[in-house]
């Protein structure tokens, strides 16, 4: 409360003098100033910074309430206490609503006055401290913002300069490299005639190919960071693309004496994508698998269908990746071994490219490793095209493991019922009955006892839920799989069909893969909400 300054306002001079003297006596650390009118008080307020004001409510000219309004305009946080006479209770309430800090009734109880004033000064000082801390914080925030802004600008500039440099470097190296490429090719033709020096040329040829890949990657990285890569999408058969990628890698595999196990389906898997870019993705991953595995290693490339996705695993039993590094391998220029004598070379851009290209194809890629020395697996997931997207030549889909079952279809839409049965036959299934409504579904199920029943939910007579419930009560049909084939795919729909006794819940339109997965012995989509 030291150095506090308060202002007392009252037109009654004797009261003013008495009050000032009393306050000064009881609050020695406070300086008390006195003024005898509202206007005079406003003049003082312009000149000094007070901690509190005490004013009489009834004064000629400007009264206490008007003065309070004026004070709140100049300094809304300055605590103002009003002195009210006997019977002015309404005025006091009015003053409190108008923002007065407190009111003191005449005859003045001095203890109360000193206590109220002390509290007012404390509140004022607290507010001052908060204000000054807020200002300091705002200053810091402004400084910080400025620093971040200028650093970001600098970083952006540096990054752009780096991109320009990389692009230029790659371009500059392209021509000399092309000369060497042609030279090597020419030499190799003439040497073949003499049957001499093949090994040296082979090695030179491999190095030139390697350098060309590095340069292409370098160029692509700068293109990607400037969003300048466009995909030329067509329908691409992943199965043969992967075979080609492996073929182009044969020289490297021979050099490292690696054994590569191929696990590809014997039918096409179609994705929509850029043939060259997709090849680049898998050549990069296979190259890494070969590079980061000690000679004589075991690599494996597999392609599987999982729901609507093609899942490609590139696995090796090589040097592996530590837990700490694993999340960082896709970062640009990130390399586990940063020592100068790095035996395996590379620029640390391959996986960045892979990740970006996979993302541009609507897919994902992730790396996994049990740790150093325990090999690595990189998994790419790409959306496959649905059979109806393929035009007139439906590809052969994977029916591996699909056993021939006796299937019944319940569907009230005649065209849809026919197409569903065709599709089922196409999947190698036997369609034993096709019925359009709930009651005949129960009859037909009892007669034919199918292994699977594909049941639409919104059907006439009794709906699919009720059909499922009634079928579940028939003991001799207890092994029959009841599959909901419906347009409703929300979690609550799946829960409802599970409650009714359905085994699986498929959402229309259902793909051939999903159907074949359903009839395969494993990997059947369950009823539970996804
Ligand atoms: P680089 O040109 O260094 O191979 P990449 O971006 O392709 O760059 O890979 C980044 C880093 O990830 C590599 O330097 C390597 O440390 C690690 N890495 C990538 N693939 C494998 C793998 N199959 N086994 C072990 N480490 C790998």
Coordinates of C-alpha atoms and ligand atoms in Angstrom, one line a residue:
X1 CA 0.0 0.0 0.0
X2 CA 3.1 2.2 0.1
X3 CA 3.0 5.3 -2.0
X4 CA -0.7 5.0 -2.7
X5 CA -2.5 8.1 -3.6
X6 CA -6.2 8.7 -3.0
X7 CA -8.6 11.5 -3.7
X8 CA -11.5 12.6 -1.5
X9 CA -14.3 14.7 -3.1
X10 CA -16.9 16.5 -1.0
X11 CA -18.6 20.0 -1.2
X12 CA -18.9 20.1 2.6
X13 CA -15.5 21.6 3.4
X14 CA -15.6 20.8 7.1
X15 CA -16.4 17.1 6.4
X16 CA -13.7 17.1 3.7
X17 CA -11.1 18.4 6.1
X18 CA -12.1 16.0 8.9
X19 CA -12.2 13.0 6.6
X20 CA -8.8 13.8 5.0
X21 CA -7.2 14.3 8.4
X22 CA -8.8 11.1 9.8
X23 CA -7.6 9.0 6.8
X24 CA -4.1 10.5 6.9
X25 CA -3.9 9.6 10.6
X26 CA -5.0 6.0 10.2
X27 CA -3.3 5.3 6.9
X28 CA 0.1 6.9 7.3
X29 CA 1.5 5.2 4.2
X30 CA -1.2 6.7 2.0
X31 CA -1.2 10.2 0.5
X32 CA -4.6 11.8 0.7
X33 CA -5.6 14.7 -1.5
X34 CA -8.9 16.6 -1.2
X35 CA -11.0 18.5 -3.6
X36 CA -14.5 20.1 -3.2
X37 CA -16.3 19.5 -6.5
X38 CA -16.8 16.9 -9.2
X39 CA -15.3 19.1 -11.9
X40 CA -12.2 19.8 -9.7
X41 CA -11.9 16.0 -9.2
X42 CA -11.9 15.4 -13.0
X43 CA -9.1 18.0 -13.4
X44 CA -7.0 16.2 -10.7
X45 CA -7.6 12.8 -12.3
X46 CA -6.1 14.1 -15.6
X47 CA -2.9 15.0 -13.8
X48 CA -2.3 12.2 -11.3
X49 CA -2.7 8.5 -11.2
X50 CA -4.8 7.8 -8.1
X51 CA -5.3 4.4 -6.5
X52 CA -8.9 5.1 -5.3
X53 CA -11.5 7.9 -5.1
X54 CA -14.0 8.6 -2.3
X55 CA -16.8 10.9 -3.3
X56 CA -19.9 12.3 -1.7
X57 CA -23.0 11.3 -3.7
X58 CA -24.9 14.6 -3.2
X59 CA -23.0 17.6 -4.4
X60 CA -24.1 20.8 -6.3
X61 CA -23.1 20.9 -10.0
X62 CA -21.7 17.5 -10.8
X63 CA -23.1 15.0 -8.3
X64 CA -21.3 11.8 -7.2
X65 CA -23.1 9.5 -9.7
X66 CA -22.2 11.7 -12.7
X67 CA -18.6 11.9 -11.4
X68 CA -18.6 8.1 -11.2
X69 CA -19.7 7.8 -14.8
X70 CA -17.0 10.2 -15.9
X71 CA -14.3 8.4 -13.9
X72 CA -15.3 5.1 -15.6
X73 CA -14.9 6.7 -19.0
X74 CA -11.4 7.9 -18.2
X75 CA -10.1 4.9 -16.1
X76 CA -12.6 2.1 -15.8
X77 CA -10.4 0.2 -13.3
X78 CA -10.1 3.1 -10.8
X79 CA -12.0 2.0 -7.6
X80 CA -14.6 4.6 -6.6
X81 CA -16.3 4.6 -3.2
X82 CA -19.5 6.7 -2.7
X83 CA -20.6 8.4 0.5
X84 CA -24.4 8.3 0.8
X85 CA -26.6 10.1 3.3
X86 CA -29.3 8.5 5.4
X87 CA -32.3 7.3 3.2
X88 CA -30.2 7.2 0.0
X89 CA -30.2 3.4 -0.2
X90 CA -31.7 3.3 -3.7
X91 CA -29.0 5.7 -4.9
X92 CA -26.3 3.5 -3.4
X93 CA -27.7 0.4 -5.1
X94 CA -27.8 2.4 -8.4
X95 CA -24.1 3.4 -7.9
X96 CA -23.0 -0.2 -7.3
X97 CA -24.8 -1.3 -10.5
X98 CA -23.0 1.6 -12.3
X99 CA -19.6 0.2 -11.3
X100 CA -18.9 1.8 -7.9
X101 CA -16.4 -0.2 -5.8
X102 CA -18.4 0.2 -2.5
X103 CA -20.5 2.8 -0.7
X104 CA -20.2 4.3 2.8
X105 CA -23.1 5.5 4.7
X106 CA -23.2 8.6 6.8
X107 CA -22.5 8.9 9.7
X108 CA -19.3 7.4 8.5
X109 CA -18.0 4.4 10.4
X110 CA -14.2 5.1 10.1
X111 CA -13.1 1.5 10.6
X112 CA -15.3 0.4 7.8
X113 CA -14.1 3.3 5.6
X114 CA -10.4 2.4 6.2
X115 CA -11.1 -1.3 5.6
X116 CA -13.0 -0.6 2.3
X117 CA -10.3 1.8 1.1
X118 CA -7.5 -0.7 1.9
X119 CA -9.3 -3.3 -0.1
X120 CA -9.8 -0.9 -3.0
X121 CA -6.1 0.0 -3.1
X122 CA -5.1 -3.6 -3.1
X123 CA -7.4 -4.4 -6.0
X124 CA -6.1 -1.4 -7.9
X125 CA -2.4 -2.5 -7.3
X126 CA -3.2 -6.1 -8.2
X127 CA -4.8 -4.9 -11.4
X128 CA -1.7 -2.7 -12.2
X129 CA 0.6 -5.7 -11.7
X130 CA -1.6 -7.9 -14.0
X131 CA -1.6 -5.1 -16.6
X132 CA 2.1 -4.7 -16.5
X133 CA 2.6 -8.5 -16.8
X134 CA 0.2 -8.6 -19.7
X135 CA 2.1 -5.9 -21.4
X136 CA 5.4 -7.7 -20.9
X137 CA 3.8 -10.9 -22.3
X138 CA 2.4 -9.1 -25.3
X139 CA 5.8 -7.6 -26.0
X140 CA 7.4 -11.0 -25.8
X141 CA 4.8 -12.5 -28.0
X142 CA 5.3 -9.7 -30.6
X143 CA 9.1 -10.2 -30.5
X144 CA 8.7 -14.0 -30.8
X145 CA 6.3 -13.6 -33.7
X146 CA 8.7 -11.3 -35.5
X147 CA 11.6 -13.7 -34.9
X148 CA 9.6 -16.7 -36.2
X149 CA 8.5 -14.7 -39.2
X150 CA 12.0 -13.6 -40.2
X151 CA 13.5 -17.1 -39.6
X152 CA 10.7 -18.7 -41.6
X153 CA 11.3 -16.3 -44.4
X154 CA 15.1 -17.1 -44.3
X155 CA 14.4 -20.8 -44.2
X156 CA 12.1 -20.6 -47.1
X157 CA 14.6 -18.7 -49.1
X158 CA 17.4 -21.2 -48.2
X159 CA 15.1 -24.1 -49.1
X160 CA 14.2 -22.6 -52.4
X161 CA 17.9 -22.0 -53.1
X162 CA 18.6 -25.6 -52.2
X163 CA 15.9 -26.8 -54.6
X164 CA 17.2 -24.6 -57.4
X165 CA 20.7 -25.9 -56.7
X166 CA 19.6 -29.6 -56.8
X167 CA 17.7 -29.1 -60.0
X168 CA 20.6 -27.3 -61.6
X169 CA 23.1 -29.9 -60.4
X170 CA 21.1 -32.8 -61.8
X171 CA 20.7 -31.0 -65.1
X172 CA 24.3 -30.2 -65.3
X173 CA 25.3 -33.8 -64.7
X174 CA 22.8 -35.2 -67.1
X175 CA 24.7 -34.4 -70.3
X176 CA 28.1 -35.7 -69.3
X177 CA 26.5 -38.8 -67.9
X178 CA 24.6 -39.4 -71.2
X179 CA 28.0 -39.2 -73.0
X180 CA 29.4 -41.8 -70.7
X181 CA 26.3 -44.0 -71.1
X182 CA 26.5 -44.0 -74.9
X183 CA 30.3 -44.5 -74.7
X184 CA 29.8 -47.6 -72.5
X185 CA 27.1 -48.9 -74.8
X186 CA 29.3 -48.5 -77.8
X187 CA 32.3 -50.1 -76.1
X188 CA 30.2 -52.9 -75.0
X189 CA 29.0 -53.6 -78.5
X190 CA 32.5 -53.7 -79.9
X191 CA 33.9 -55.7 -77.0
X192 CA 31.2 -58.3 -77.3
X193 CA 32.6 -59.0 -80.7
X194 CA 36.0 -59.5 -79.2
X195 CA 34.5 -61.3 -76.2
X196 CA 36.8 -59.4 -73.9
X197 CA 36.5 -57.0 -70.9
X198 CA 32.8 -57.8 -70.3
X199 CA 33.1 -57.6 -66.5
X200 CA 34.5 -54.1 -66.5
X201 CA 31.9 -52.9 -68.9
X202 CA 29.2 -54.6 -66.9
X203 CA 30.3 -52.9 -63.8
X204 CA 30.6 -49.5 -65.6
X205 CA 27.2 -50.0 -67.0
X206 CA 25.7 -50.7 -63.6
X207 CA 27.3 -47.6 -62.1
X208 CA 26.0 -45.4 -64.9
X209 CA 22.5 -46.8 -64.5
X210 CA 22.8 -46.2 -60.7
X211 CA 24.0 -42.6 -61.3
X212 CA 21.1 -42.0 -63.7
X213 CA 18.7 -43.2 -61.0
X214 CA 20.3 -40.9 -58.5
X215 CA 20.0 -37.9 -60.8
X216 CA 16.3 -38.7 -61.6
X217 CA 15.6 -39.0 -57.9
X218 CA 17.3 -35.7 -57.2
X219 CA 15.3 -33.9 -59.9
X220 CA 12.1 -35.5 -58.6
X221 CA 12.7 -34.4 -55.1
X222 CA 13.0 -30.8 -56.1
X223 CA 9.9 -31.2 -58.3
X224 CA 7.9 -32.7 -55.5
X225 CA 8.8 -29.9 -53.1
X226 CA 7.6 -27.5 -55.7
X227 CA 4.5 -29.6 -56.4
X228 CA 5.5 -30.0 -60.0
X229 CA 5.0 -33.7 -60.5
X230 CA 2.0 -34.8 -62.4
X231 CA 0.9 -38.4 -62.8
X232 CA -0.1 -39.8 -66.1
X233 CA -2.7 -42.3 -64.9
X234 CA -3.8 -45.4 -66.7
X235 CA -5.0 -48.8 -65.5
X236 CA -1.9 -50.6 -64.5
X237 CA -1.5 -54.3 -63.8
X238 CA 0.5 -54.4 -60.6
X239 CA 1.3 -58.1 -60.9
X240 CA 3.2 -57.6 -64.1
X241 CA 4.6 -54.3 -63.0
X242 CA 6.3 -55.9 -60.0
X243 CA 7.7 -58.7 -62.3
X244 CA 9.3 -56.0 -64.4
X245 CA 10.7 -54.1 -61.4
X246 CA 12.3 -57.4 -60.3
X247 CA 13.7 -58.0 -63.8
X248 CA 15.3 -54.6 -63.9
X249 CA 16.9 -55.4 -60.6
X250 CA 18.5 -58.7 -61.6
X251 CA 22.0 -57.3 -62.1
X252 CA 22.0 -55.9 -58.6
X253 CA 20.6 -59.1 -57.1
X254 CA 23.4 -61.1 -59.0
X255 CA 26.0 -58.6 -57.7
X256 CA 24.9 -59.1 -54.1
X257 CA 24.2 -62.8 -54.6
X258 CA 20.8 -62.3 -52.9
X259 CA 18.0 -64.8 -53.2
X260 CA 14.6 -63.1 -54.1
X261 CA 11.4 -65.0 -53.3
X262 CA 8.4 -63.8 -55.4
X263 CA 5.0 -64.2 -53.9
X264 CA 2.7 -62.8 -56.6
X265 CA -0.8 -63.9 -57.5
X266 CA -1.3 -65.6 -60.9
X267 CA -3.9 -63.1 -62.0
X268 CA -3.8 -59.3 -62.7
X269 CA -4.3 -56.8 -59.9
X270 CA -5.4 -53.5 -61.4
X271 CA -4.7 -50.1 -59.9
X272 CA -5.1 -46.7 -61.4
X273 CA -1.7 -45.1 -61.6
X274 CA 1.3 -43.8 -63.4
X275 CA 3.2 -46.9 -64.7
X276 CA 6.6 -45.2 -64.5
X277 CA 6.1 -43.7 -61.1
X278 CA 4.7 -47.0 -59.7
X279 CA 7.7 -48.8 -61.0
X280 CA 10.0 -46.1 -59.5
X281 CA 8.3 -46.8 -56.1
X282 CA 9.0 -50.6 -56.1
X283 CA 12.5 -50.3 -57.8
X284 CA 13.5 -47.9 -55.0
X285 CA 12.2 -50.3 -52.2
X286 CA 13.7 -53.4 -53.8
X287 CA 17.0 -51.5 -54.3
X288 CA 17.1 -50.6 -50.7
X289 CA 16.3 -54.1 -49.6
X290 CA 19.2 -55.3 -51.7
X291 CA 21.5 -52.5 -50.6
X292 CA 20.8 -52.8 -46.9
X293 CA 21.3 -56.6 -46.8
X294 CA 24.7 -58.2 -46.6
X295 CA 25.6 -60.3 -49.6
X296 CA 23.8 -63.7 -49.9
X297 CA 20.7 -62.3 -48.2
X298 CA 17.1 -63.3 -48.5
X299 CA 14.6 -60.9 -50.0
X300 CA 10.9 -61.3 -50.5
X301 CA 8.4 -59.5 -52.6
X302 CA 4.7 -60.3 -52.2
X303 CA 1.4 -58.9 -53.4
X304 CA -1.9 -59.7 -51.8
X305 CA -5.4 -58.3 -51.9
X306 CA -6.9 -57.2 -48.7
X307 CA -10.5 -55.8 -49.1
X308 CA -10.2 -53.1 -51.7
X309 CA -6.4 -52.7 -51.4
X310 CA -3.4 -54.2 -53.0
X311 CA -0.8 -54.8 -50.2
X312 CA 2.8 -55.1 -51.4
X313 CA 5.5 -56.2 -49.0
X314 CA 9.1 -55.7 -49.7
X315 CA 11.0 -57.7 -47.0
X316 CA 14.7 -58.4 -46.4
X317 CA 16.7 -60.1 -43.7
X318 CA 19.3 -57.3 -43.8
X319 CA 20.8 -54.8 -41.4
X320 CA 17.4 -53.7 -40.1
X321 CA 16.4 -50.3 -38.6
X322 CA 16.5 -49.3 -35.0
X323 CA 13.3 -48.2 -33.2
X324 CA 14.6 -44.6 -33.0
X325 CA 15.4 -44.3 -36.7
X326 CA 12.3 -46.1 -38.0
X327 CA 9.9 -43.1 -37.9
X328 CA 12.5 -40.9 -39.6
X329 CA 13.6 -42.9 -42.6
X330 CA 11.0 -41.2 -44.8
X331 CA 12.3 -37.8 -44.1
X332 CA 14.3 -36.0 -46.8
X333 CA 18.0 -36.6 -46.6
X334 CA 17.5 -38.9 -43.6
X335 CA 20.0 -41.8 -43.3
X336 CA 20.8 -44.1 -40.5
X337 CA 24.5 -44.3 -41.2
X338 CA 25.8 -40.7 -41.5
X339 CA 29.5 -41.6 -41.2
X340 CA 31.8 -40.5 -44.0
X341 CA 32.9 -44.1 -44.7
X342 CA 29.3 -45.2 -45.3
X343 CA 29.7 -48.4 -47.2
X344 CA 26.3 -48.3 -48.9
X345 CA 26.1 -44.8 -50.3
X346 CA 22.9 -43.1 -51.3
X347 CA 21.5 -39.6 -50.8
X348 CA 18.6 -40.3 -48.4
X349 CA 16.0 -39.2 -50.9
X350 CA 14.6 -42.5 -52.1
X351 CA 12.1 -43.1 -49.4
X352 CA 10.9 -39.5 -49.4
X353 CA 10.1 -40.0 -53.1
X354 CA 8.5 -43.3 -52.4
X355 CA 6.3 -41.8 -49.7
X356 CA 5.2 -38.9 -51.8
X357 CA 4.5 -41.0 -54.9
X358 CA 2.5 -43.5 -53.0
X359 CA 0.5 -40.7 -51.4
X360 CA -0.1 -39.2 -54.8
X361 CA -1.6 -42.6 -55.8
X362 CA -4.0 -42.5 -52.8
X363 CA -2.0 -45.1 -50.9
X364 CA 0.2 -45.5 -47.8
X365 CA 3.7 -46.8 -47.1
X366 CA 5.2 -47.9 -43.9
X367 CA 8.4 -49.4 -42.7
X368 CA 8.8 -52.1 -40.0
X369 CA 11.8 -53.7 -38.4
X370 CA 12.4 -55.7 -35.3
X371 CA 15.6 -53.8 -34.8
X372 CA 19.2 -53.6 -35.9
X373 CA 20.3 -56.8 -37.7
X374 CA 16.8 -58.1 -37.8
X375 CA 15.8 -57.2 -41.4
X376 CA 13.1 -54.7 -42.6
X377 CA 9.8 -54.8 -44.3
X378 CA 8.3 -52.0 -46.3
X379 CA 4.6 -52.2 -46.9
X380 CA 2.8 -50.3 -49.7
X381 CA -1.0 -50.2 -49.8
X382 CA -2.7 -49.0 -53.0
X383 CA -6.4 -48.9 -53.7
X384 CA -7.4 -51.4 -56.4
X385 CA -9.9 -50.7 -59.1
X386 CA -13.3 -52.3 -58.6
X387 CA -14.3 -54.8 -61.3
X388 CA -17.0 -52.6 -62.7
X389 CA -14.4 -49.8 -63.3
X390 CA -12.5 -52.0 -65.7
X391 CA -14.6 -51.6 -68.8
X392 CA -15.6 -54.6 -70.9
X393 CA -12.9 -57.1 -69.9
X394 CA -13.4 -58.1 -66.3
X395 CA -10.1 -59.3 -65.0
X396 CA -9.8 -62.7 -63.3
X397 CA -9.9 -62.1 -59.6
X398 CA -8.4 -64.0 -56.8
X399 CA -10.5 -66.9 -55.9
X400 CA -7.6 -68.7 -54.2
X401 CA -8.9 -70.6 -51.3
X402 CA -12.5 -70.0 -52.3
X403 CA -14.5 -73.2 -51.8
X404 CA -17.7 -73.8 -53.8
X405 CA -20.7 -73.2 -51.6
X406 CA -24.4 -73.5 -51.9
X407 CA -25.7 -70.0 -51.8
X408 CA -29.2 -68.5 -51.7
X409 CA -30.0 -64.9 -52.7
X410 CA -32.9 -62.8 -51.2
X411 CA -33.4 -59.6 -53.2
X412 CA -36.6 -58.0 -54.3
X413 CA -35.0 -56.0 -57.1
X414 CA -35.2 -58.5 -60.0
X415 CA -32.3 -57.0 -62.0
X416 CA -30.0 -56.8 -59.0
X417 CA -31.0 -60.3 -58.0
X418 CA -29.9 -61.6 -61.4
X419 CA -26.7 -59.8 -61.4
X420 CA -25.8 -60.9 -57.8
X421 CA -26.4 -64.5 -58.9
X422 CA -24.3 -64.0 -62.0
X423 CA -21.5 -62.6 -59.9
X424 CA -21.7 -65.4 -57.4
X425 CA -21.5 -68.0 -60.2
X426 CA -18.5 -66.0 -61.6
X427 CA -16.9 -66.5 -58.2
X428 CA -17.4 -70.2 -58.5
X429 CA -20.4 -70.5 -56.2
X430 CA -23.6 -72.5 -56.7
X431 CA -26.7 -70.4 -56.5
X432 CA -29.5 -72.7 -55.2
X433 CA -32.4 -70.2 -55.0
X434 CA -33.2 -66.6 -55.6
X435 CA -36.3 -65.3 -53.8
X436 CA -37.8 -61.8 -53.6
X437 CA -39.4 -61.5 -50.1
X438 CA -39.0 -62.5 -46.5
X439 CA -41.6 -65.3 -46.2
X440 CA -40.5 -67.1 -49.3
X441 CA -36.9 -66.7 -48.0
X442 CA -37.7 -68.7 -44.9
X443 CA -39.5 -71.4 -47.0
X444 CA -36.7 -71.6 -49.5
X445 CA -34.0 -71.8 -46.8
X446 CA -35.8 -74.7 -45.2
X447 CA -36.2 -76.5 -48.6
X448 CA -32.6 -75.9 -50.0
X449 CA -30.7 -75.6 -46.7
X450 CA -28.0 -73.4 -48.3
X451 CA -24.6 -72.8 -46.7
X452 CA -24.8 -69.1 -47.2
X453 CA -27.8 -66.8 -47.6
X454 CA -27.2 -63.3 -48.9
X455 CA -30.1 -61.4 -47.5
X456 CA -31.2 -57.9 -48.4
X457 CA -32.6 -56.0 -45.4
X458 CA -35.3 -53.9 -47.0
X459 CA -37.6 -56.6 -48.5
X460 CA -41.4 -57.1 -48.7
X461 CA -43.5 -59.1 -46.2
X462 CA -41.1 -59.3 -43.3
X463 CA -37.8 -57.4 -43.4
X464 CA -34.3 -58.9 -43.4
X465 CA -33.8 -58.5 -39.6
X466 CA -36.9 -60.5 -38.9
X467 CA -36.0 -63.2 -41.5
X468 CA -32.6 -63.6 -39.8
X469 CA -34.2 -63.8 -36.3
X470 CA -36.7 -66.5 -37.5
X471 CA -34.0 -68.5 -39.4
X472 CA -31.8 -68.5 -36.3
X473 CA -34.6 -70.3 -34.4
X474 CA -34.5 -73.2 -36.9
X475 CA -32.1 -75.8 -35.5
X476 CA -31.3 -77.6 -38.7
X477 CA -30.1 -74.3 -40.3
X478 CA -27.8 -73.4 -37.4
X479 CA -24.7 -73.8 -39.5
X480 CA -26.0 -71.6 -42.3
X481 CA -24.1 -68.3 -42.7
X482 CA -26.5 -65.3 -42.9
X483 CA -24.9 -62.4 -44.7
X484 CA -26.6 -58.9 -44.8
X485 CA -26.2 -57.4 -48.3
X486 CA -27.5 -53.9 -47.8
X487 CA -27.2 -50.2 -48.6
X488 CA -26.8 -49.4 -44.9
X489 CA -23.3 -49.4 -43.7
X490 CA -23.2 -47.3 -40.5
X491 CA -21.9 -48.8 -37.2
X492 CA -25.4 -48.9 -35.8
X493 CA -26.7 -50.8 -38.9
X494 CA -23.9 -53.4 -38.4
X495 CA -24.7 -53.7 -34.7
X496 CA -28.4 -54.1 -35.5
X497 CA -27.7 -56.9 -38.0
X498 CA -25.4 -58.6 -35.5
X499 CA -28.2 -58.5 -32.9
X500 CA -30.6 -60.0 -35.4
X501 CA -28.3 -63.0 -35.9
X502 CA -26.4 -62.1 -39.1
X503 CA -22.9 -63.4 -39.4
X504 CA -21.6 -60.8 -41.8
X505 CA -22.6 -57.4 -43.0
X506 CA -21.7 -56.3 -46.5
X507 CA -22.5 -53.0 -48.0
X508 CA -23.8 -52.7 -51.6
X509 CA -22.2 -52.5 -54.2
X510 CA -20.1 -55.4 -53.1
X511 CA -16.9 -56.1 -55.0
X512 CA -15.8 -59.4 -56.4
X513 CA -12.9 -59.5 -54.1
X514 CA -15.1 -59.0 -51.0
X515 CA -17.3 -61.8 -52.2
X516 CA -14.4 -64.1 -52.9
X517 CA -13.0 -63.3 -49.5
X518 CA -16.3 -64.1 -47.9
X519 CA -16.3 -67.5 -49.5
X520 CA -12.7 -68.2 -48.9
X521 CA -11.9 -70.1 -45.7
X522 CA -10.3 -67.1 -44.0
X523 CA -10.4 -63.3 -43.9
X524 CA -14.2 -63.0 -43.9
X525 CA -15.4 -59.4 -43.1
X526 CA -17.1 -59.6 -39.7
X527 CA -20.4 -58.1 -38.6
X528 CA -18.8 -55.9 -35.9
X529 CA -18.6 -52.2 -36.5
X530 CA -15.5 -51.0 -38.2
Ligands
LIG1 P1 19.4 -43.8 -49.3 O1 19.7 -43.2 -50.5 O2 20.3 -43.5 -48.1 O3 19.2 -45.3 -49.4 P2 16.5 -43.7 -48.7 O4 15.6 -42.5 -48.5 O5 16.2 -44.7 -49.7 O6 18.0 -43.2 -48.9 O7 16.6 -44.4 -47.3 C1 16.8 -43.7 -46.1 C2 17.5 -44.5 -45.1 O8 16.6 -45.5 -44.6 C3 18.7 -45.2 -45.6 O9 19.9 -44.4 -45.5 C4 18.8 -46.4 -44.6 O10 19.5 -46.0 -43.5 C5 17.4 -46.7 -44.2 N1 16.8 -47.8 -45.0 C6 16.0 -47.8 -46.1 N2 15.7 -49.0 -46.6 C7 16.2 -49.9 -45.7 C8 16.2 -51.3 -45.6 N3 15.6 -52.1 -46.4 N4 16.9 -51.8 -44.5 C9 17.6 -51.1 -43.6 N5 17.6 -49.7 -43.7 C10 17.0 -49.1 -44.7

